[in-house]
Coordinates of C-alpha atoms and ligand atoms in Angstrom, one line a residue:
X27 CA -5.8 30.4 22.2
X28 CA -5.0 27.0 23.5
X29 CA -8.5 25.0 24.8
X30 CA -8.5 23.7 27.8
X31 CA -8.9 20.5 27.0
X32 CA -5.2 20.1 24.7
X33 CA -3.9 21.7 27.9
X34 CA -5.4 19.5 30.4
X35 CA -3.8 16.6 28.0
X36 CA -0.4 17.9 27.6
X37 CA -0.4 18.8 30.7
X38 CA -1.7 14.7 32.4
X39 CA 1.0 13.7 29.6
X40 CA 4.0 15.1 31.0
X41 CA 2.8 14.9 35.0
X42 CA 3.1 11.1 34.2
X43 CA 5.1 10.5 31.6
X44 CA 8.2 12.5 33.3
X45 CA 9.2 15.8 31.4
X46 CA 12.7 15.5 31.5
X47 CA 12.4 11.8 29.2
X48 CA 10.2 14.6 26.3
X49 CA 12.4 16.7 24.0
X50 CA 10.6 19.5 24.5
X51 CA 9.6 21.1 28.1
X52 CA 6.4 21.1 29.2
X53 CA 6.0 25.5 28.6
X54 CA 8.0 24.3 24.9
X55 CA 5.0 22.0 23.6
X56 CA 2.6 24.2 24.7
X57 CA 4.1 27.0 23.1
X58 CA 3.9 24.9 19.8
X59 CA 0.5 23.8 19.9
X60 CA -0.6 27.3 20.4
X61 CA 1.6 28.7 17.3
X62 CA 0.1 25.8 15.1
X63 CA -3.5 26.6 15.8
X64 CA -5.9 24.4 18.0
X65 CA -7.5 22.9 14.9
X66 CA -4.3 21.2 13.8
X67 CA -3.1 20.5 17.1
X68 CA -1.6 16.6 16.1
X69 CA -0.6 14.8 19.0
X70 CA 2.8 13.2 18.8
X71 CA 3.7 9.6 18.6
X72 CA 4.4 9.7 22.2
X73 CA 1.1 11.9 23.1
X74 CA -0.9 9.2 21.3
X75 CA 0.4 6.1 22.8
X76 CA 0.2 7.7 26.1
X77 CA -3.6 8.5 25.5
X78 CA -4.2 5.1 24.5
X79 CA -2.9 3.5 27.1
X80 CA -5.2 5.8 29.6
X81 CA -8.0 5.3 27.6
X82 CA -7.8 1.7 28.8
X83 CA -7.3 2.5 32.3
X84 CA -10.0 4.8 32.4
X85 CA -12.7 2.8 30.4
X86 CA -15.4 2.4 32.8
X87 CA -16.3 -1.2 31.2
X88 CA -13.4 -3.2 31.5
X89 CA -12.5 -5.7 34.2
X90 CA -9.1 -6.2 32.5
X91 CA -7.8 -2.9 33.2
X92 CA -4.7 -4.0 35.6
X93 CA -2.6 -4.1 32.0
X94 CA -3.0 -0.7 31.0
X95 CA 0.7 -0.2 30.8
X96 CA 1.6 -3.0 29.0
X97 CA -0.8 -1.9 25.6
X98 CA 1.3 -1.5 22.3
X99 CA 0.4 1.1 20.4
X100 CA 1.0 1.7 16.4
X101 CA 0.6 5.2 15.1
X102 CA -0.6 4.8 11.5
X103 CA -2.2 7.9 10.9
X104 CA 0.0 8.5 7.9
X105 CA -0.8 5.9 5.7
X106 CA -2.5 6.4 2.2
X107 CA -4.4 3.8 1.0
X108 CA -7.4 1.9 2.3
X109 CA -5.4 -1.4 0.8
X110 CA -2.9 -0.1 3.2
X111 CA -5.2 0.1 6.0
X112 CA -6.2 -3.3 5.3
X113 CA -2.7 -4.7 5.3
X114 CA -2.4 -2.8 8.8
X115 CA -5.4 -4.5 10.2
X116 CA -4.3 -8.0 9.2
X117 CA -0.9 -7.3 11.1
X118 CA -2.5 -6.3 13.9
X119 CA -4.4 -9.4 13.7
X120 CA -1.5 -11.3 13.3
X121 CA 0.9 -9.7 16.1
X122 CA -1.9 -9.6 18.3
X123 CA -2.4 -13.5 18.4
X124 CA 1.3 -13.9 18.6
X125 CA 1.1 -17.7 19.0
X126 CA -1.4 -17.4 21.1
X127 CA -0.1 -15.5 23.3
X128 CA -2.4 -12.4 22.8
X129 CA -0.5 -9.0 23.4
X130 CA -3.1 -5.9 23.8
X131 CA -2.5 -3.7 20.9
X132 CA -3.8 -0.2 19.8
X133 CA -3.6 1.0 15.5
X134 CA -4.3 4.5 14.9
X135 CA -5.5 5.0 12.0
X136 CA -5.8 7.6 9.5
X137 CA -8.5 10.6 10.2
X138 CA -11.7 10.1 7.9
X139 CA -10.5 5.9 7.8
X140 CA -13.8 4.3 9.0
X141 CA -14.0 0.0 9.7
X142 CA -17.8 -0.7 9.3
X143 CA -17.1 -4.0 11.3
X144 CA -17.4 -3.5 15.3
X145 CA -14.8 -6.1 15.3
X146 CA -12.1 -7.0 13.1
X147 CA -13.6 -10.6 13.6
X148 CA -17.0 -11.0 13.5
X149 CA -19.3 -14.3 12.3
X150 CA -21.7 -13.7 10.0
X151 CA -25.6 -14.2 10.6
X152 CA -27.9 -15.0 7.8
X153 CA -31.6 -14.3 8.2
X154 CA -33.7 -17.6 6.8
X155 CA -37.4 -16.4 8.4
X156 CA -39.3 -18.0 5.5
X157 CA -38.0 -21.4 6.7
X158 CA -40.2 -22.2 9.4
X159 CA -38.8 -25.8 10.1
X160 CA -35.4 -23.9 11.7
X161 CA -35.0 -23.9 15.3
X162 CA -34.2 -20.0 14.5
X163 CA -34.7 -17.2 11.9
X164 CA -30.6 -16.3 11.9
X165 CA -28.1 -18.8 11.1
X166 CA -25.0 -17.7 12.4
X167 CA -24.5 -14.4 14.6
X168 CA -28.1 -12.3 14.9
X169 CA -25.7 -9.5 16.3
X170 CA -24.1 -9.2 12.5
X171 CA -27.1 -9.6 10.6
X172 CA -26.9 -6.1 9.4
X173 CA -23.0 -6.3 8.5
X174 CA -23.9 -9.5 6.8
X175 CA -26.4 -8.0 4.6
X176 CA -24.3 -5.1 3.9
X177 CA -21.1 -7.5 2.9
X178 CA -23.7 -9.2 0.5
X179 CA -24.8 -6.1 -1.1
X180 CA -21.2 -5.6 -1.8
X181 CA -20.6 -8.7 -3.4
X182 CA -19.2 -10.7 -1.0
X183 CA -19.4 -14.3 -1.7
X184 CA -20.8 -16.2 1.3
X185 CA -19.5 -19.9 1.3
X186 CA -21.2 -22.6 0.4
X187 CA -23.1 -24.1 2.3
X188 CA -23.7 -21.4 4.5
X189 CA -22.2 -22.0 8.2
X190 CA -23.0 -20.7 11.6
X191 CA -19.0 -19.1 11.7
X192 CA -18.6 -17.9 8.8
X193 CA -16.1 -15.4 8.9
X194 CA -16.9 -11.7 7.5
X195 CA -15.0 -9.3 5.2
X196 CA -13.5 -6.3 6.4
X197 CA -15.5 -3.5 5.4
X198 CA -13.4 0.0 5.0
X199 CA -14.8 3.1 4.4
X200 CA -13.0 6.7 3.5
X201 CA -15.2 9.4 2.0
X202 CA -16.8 8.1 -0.2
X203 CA -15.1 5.0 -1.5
X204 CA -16.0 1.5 0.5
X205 CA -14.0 -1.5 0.3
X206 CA -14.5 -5.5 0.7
X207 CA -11.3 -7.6 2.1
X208 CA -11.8 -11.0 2.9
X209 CA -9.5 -11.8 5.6
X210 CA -7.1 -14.0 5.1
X211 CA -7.5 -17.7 7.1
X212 CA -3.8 -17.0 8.6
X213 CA -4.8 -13.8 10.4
X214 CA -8.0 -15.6 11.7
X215 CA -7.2 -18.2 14.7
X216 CA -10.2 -19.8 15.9
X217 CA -10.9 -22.3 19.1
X218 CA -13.4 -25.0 18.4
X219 CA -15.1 -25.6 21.8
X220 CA -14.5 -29.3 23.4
X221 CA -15.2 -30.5 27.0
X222 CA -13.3 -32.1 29.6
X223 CA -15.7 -34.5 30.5
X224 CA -19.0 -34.2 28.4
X225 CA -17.4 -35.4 24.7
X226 CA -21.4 -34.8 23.4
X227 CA -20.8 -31.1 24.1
X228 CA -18.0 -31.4 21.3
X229 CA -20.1 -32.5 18.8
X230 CA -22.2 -29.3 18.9
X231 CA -19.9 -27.7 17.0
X232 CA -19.3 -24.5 18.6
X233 CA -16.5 -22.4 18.5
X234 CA -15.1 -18.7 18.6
X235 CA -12.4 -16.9 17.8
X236 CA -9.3 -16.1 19.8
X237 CA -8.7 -12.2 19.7
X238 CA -11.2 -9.8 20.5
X239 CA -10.5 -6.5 18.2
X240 CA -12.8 -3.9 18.6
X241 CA -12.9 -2.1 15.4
X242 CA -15.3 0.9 15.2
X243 CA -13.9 2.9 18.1
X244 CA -13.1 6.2 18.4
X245 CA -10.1 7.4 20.7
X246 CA -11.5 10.4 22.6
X247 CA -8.2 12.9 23.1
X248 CA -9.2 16.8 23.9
X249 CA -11.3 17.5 21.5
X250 CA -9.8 15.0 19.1
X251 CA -11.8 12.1 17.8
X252 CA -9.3 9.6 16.5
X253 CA -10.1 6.1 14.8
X254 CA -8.4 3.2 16.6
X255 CA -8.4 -0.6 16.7
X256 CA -7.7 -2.3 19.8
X257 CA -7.4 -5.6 20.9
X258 CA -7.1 -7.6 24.4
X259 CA -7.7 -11.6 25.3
X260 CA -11.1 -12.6 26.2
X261 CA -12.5 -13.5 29.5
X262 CA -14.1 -16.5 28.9
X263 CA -17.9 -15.5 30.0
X264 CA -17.8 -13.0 27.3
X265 CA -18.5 -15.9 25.0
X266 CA -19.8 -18.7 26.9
X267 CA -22.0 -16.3 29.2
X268 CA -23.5 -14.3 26.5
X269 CA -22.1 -14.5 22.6
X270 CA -23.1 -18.3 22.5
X271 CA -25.7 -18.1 25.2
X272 CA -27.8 -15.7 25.1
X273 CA -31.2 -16.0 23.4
X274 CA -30.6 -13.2 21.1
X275 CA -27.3 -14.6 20.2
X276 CA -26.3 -18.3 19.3
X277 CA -28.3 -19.1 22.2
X278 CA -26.9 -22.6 22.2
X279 CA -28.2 -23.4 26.5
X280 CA -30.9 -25.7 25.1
X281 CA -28.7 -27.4 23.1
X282 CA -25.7 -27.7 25.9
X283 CA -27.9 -29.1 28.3
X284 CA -29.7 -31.7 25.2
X285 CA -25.7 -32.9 25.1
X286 CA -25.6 -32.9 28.8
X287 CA -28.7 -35.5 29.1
X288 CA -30.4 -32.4 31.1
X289 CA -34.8 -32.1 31.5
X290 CA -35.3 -29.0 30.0
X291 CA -39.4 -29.0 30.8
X292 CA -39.2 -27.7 34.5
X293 CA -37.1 -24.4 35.1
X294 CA -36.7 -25.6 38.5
X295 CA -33.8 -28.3 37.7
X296 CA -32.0 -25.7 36.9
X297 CA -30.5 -26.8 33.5
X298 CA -30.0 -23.5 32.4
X299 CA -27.6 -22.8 34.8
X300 CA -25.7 -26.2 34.7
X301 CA -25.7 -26.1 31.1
X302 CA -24.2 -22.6 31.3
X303 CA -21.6 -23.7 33.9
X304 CA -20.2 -26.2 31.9
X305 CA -20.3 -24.1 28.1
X306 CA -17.7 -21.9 30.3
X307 CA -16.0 -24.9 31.5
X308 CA -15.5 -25.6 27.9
X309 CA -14.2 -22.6 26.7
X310 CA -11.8 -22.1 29.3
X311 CA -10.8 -25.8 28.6
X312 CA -10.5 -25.1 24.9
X313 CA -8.6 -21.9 25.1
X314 CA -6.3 -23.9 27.4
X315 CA -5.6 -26.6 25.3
X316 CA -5.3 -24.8 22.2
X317 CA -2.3 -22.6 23.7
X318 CA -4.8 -19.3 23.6
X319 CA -4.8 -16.7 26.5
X320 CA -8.2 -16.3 27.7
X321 CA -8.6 -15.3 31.8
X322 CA -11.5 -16.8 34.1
X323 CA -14.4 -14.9 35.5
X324 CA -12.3 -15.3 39.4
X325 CA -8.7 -14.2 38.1
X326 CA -9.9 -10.8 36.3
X327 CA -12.0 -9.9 39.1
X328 CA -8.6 -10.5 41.5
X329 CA -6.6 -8.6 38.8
X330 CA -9.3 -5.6 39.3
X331 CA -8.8 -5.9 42.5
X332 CA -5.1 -4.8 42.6
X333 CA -5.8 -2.8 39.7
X334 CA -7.8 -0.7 42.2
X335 CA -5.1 -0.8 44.9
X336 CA -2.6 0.4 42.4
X337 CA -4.8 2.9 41.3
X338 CA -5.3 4.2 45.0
X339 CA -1.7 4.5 45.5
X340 CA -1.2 6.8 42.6
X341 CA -3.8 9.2 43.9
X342 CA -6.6 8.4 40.8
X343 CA -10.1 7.5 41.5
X344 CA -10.9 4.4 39.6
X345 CA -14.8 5.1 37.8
X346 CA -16.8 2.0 36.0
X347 CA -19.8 1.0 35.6
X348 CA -21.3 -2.0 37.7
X349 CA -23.4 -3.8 35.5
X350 CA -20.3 -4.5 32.9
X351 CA -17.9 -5.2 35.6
X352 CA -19.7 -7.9 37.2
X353 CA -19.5 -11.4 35.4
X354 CA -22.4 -12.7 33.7
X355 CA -22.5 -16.1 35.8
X356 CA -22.0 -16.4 39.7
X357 CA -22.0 -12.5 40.3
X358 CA -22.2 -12.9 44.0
X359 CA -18.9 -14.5 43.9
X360 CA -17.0 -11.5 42.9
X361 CA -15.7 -9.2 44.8
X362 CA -17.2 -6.0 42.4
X363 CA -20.5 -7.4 44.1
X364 CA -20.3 -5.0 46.6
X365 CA -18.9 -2.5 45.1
X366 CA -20.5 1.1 44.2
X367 CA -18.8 2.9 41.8
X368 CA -19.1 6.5 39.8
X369 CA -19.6 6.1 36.0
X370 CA -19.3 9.3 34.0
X371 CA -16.2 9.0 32.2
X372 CA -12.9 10.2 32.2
X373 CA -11.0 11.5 29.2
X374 CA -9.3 10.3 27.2
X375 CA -11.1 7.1 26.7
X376 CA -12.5 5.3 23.9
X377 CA -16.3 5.4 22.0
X378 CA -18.0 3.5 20.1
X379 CA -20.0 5.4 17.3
X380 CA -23.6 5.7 17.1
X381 CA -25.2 2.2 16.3
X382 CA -26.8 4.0 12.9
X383 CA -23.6 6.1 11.3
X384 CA -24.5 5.5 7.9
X385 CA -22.9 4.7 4.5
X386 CA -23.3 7.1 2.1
X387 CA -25.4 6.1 -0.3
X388 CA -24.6 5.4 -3.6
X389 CA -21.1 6.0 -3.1
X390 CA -18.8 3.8 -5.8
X391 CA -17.9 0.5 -4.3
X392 CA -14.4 -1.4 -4.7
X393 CA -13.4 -4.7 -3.6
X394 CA -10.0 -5.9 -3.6
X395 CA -10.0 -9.9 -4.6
Ligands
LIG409 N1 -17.5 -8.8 24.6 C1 -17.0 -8.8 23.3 C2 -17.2 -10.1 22.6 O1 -17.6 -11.0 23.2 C3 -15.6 -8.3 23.2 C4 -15.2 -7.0 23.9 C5 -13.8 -6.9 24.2 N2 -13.3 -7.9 25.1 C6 -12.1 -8.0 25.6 N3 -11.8 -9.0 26.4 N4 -11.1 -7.2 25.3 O2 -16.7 -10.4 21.5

């Protein structure tokens, strides 16, 4: 018996995608999936980039949503090796940059393939509590502290000194062999963060890198649980709102408005926020200059916008959820302010897996030089 749910999918893929374009009819596939036995029902090239691209549009998160159509995606579920994973996820890297001109690209990869990193790039952070002279007890990126430690215990060798951006391995897991890959610097384009106007800002030293590639997902399709990479261009609060700012982050607001001449002592001066204003300043300046795609707060939320109207027109109800669709600084100013909107999601879509999926323990460890 066919499930509902490979029916419901097949069925969205050829409403949308035009039957006539498939090689099969619509009564043809169906027919197949049901000979070959729902628990080996293997979506086709076609069937997966079509559920990748709708994933997009229907993730509830994402202000960016208007390019839905324009994702490329890279069905890899045949290869082998984990090395050959690895040499996937450094293309990807690469073609997604493109000069800096960052195209929005899916890799499926094999079943059972598992990236440990939630991003393909991700900065270490170093826990240093017995130093109590240190303004804070992570250097680097509290949000990888864990994926640090586990890199380590690998025997990946941190640099020397250790940094605040210090790039991580990949870390890729099948059954149970792990493996380490330092990325290679050419896959890994970075924006150091400069200001227009305030030069001391500069000399903080604060940077981040240019393509967001979320690495842990899982690409929800029927009853399918696929593992998938996917990459877009950054809004620039994402890191100048909250990776660098916030308190449990790089929380570098203190040291913005230090470079900015600010009083910190009273709240009421409002440093926070100026200091704030202008670390987004800089990394929209940075991006700019550097010849990296990165959209403002104002232009995504104007992009959702017609991303909505489109959406109206071609009868589908557009769900999210508010408190990731409104920006992180001047929230009043967008026009998802007023908006209400219903969150359960639609499928398929993407997930993130449980904070806590393990490693196996003891499992034989390789890393490739
Ligand atoms: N918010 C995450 C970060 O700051 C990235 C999530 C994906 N963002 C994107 N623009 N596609 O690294």
């Amino acid at each position: 018996m066919l499930s509902q749910s490979v029916r419901e999918f097949i069925e969205q893929f050829y409403a949308e995608e035009g039957g006539d374009r498939q090689a099969l009819s619509l009564s043809e596939r169906l027919a197949q999936i049901e000979v070959a036995q729902i628990e080996s029902f293997t979506p086709t090239t076609a069937e997966l980039a079509f559920a990748g691209r709708v994933a997009w549009r229907n993730s509830v998160r994402c202000i960016g949503r208007l390019f839905w159509p324009a994702l490329q995606v890279r069905d890899l579920r045949h290869l082998e090796t984990l090395d050959e994973v690895f040499d996937a996820l450094v293309a990807h890297l690469q073609d997604a940059f493109c000069g800096g001109h960052i195209q929005p690209i899916m890799t499926a990869l094999p079943q059972g393939v598992r990236v440990v990193n939630s991003q393909l790039i991700r900065y270490a952070g170093y826990v240093q509590a017995d130093n109590p002279a240190l303004q804070s007890p992570v250097l680097g990126d509290p949000d990888n502290v864990q994926l640090t430690q586990l890199a380590l215990s690998l025997g990946w060798q941190a640099p020397t000194p250790l940094g605040a951006f210090d790039v991580l391995p990949l870390i890729v897991q099948r059954g149970d062999t792990v493996k380490l890959y330092p990325l290679p610097p050419e896959a890994v384009h970075e924006v150091p963060l400069i200001h227009p106007d305030h030069p001391a800002i500069n000399a903080l030293g604060l940077r981040w890198y240019a393509v967001p590639a979320i690495s842990d997902a899982q690409l929800h399709l029927a009853h399918l649980r696929l593992p998938v990479v996917f990459n877009g261009w950054y809004m620039q609060t994402e890191i100048a709102a909250r990776d660098l700012a916030d308190e449990g982050r790089y929380n570098a607001l203190p040291r913005v408005a230090q470079a900015l001449g600010l009083d910190t002592r009273l709240e009421r001066t409002l440093w926070r926020d100026r200091a704030l204003l202008e670390l987004n300043v800089a990394a929209l300046y940075s991006f700019h200059q550097a010849g990296v795609k990165i959209v403002d707060h104002h232009t995504a939320a104007a992009q959702f916008e017609r991303f909505q109207q489109q959406e109206g027109q071609a009868g589908r109800e557009v769900r999210g959820r508010w408190s990731w669709l409104i920006a992180p600084m001047s929230p009043a100013t967008s026009p998802v302010w007023g908006q209400r909107f219903v969150g359960q999601e639609l499928s398929p879509n993407f997930s993130r897996p449980p904070q806590d999926w393990p490693l196996k323990r003891g499992c034989p460890v390789h890393s490739k030089a």
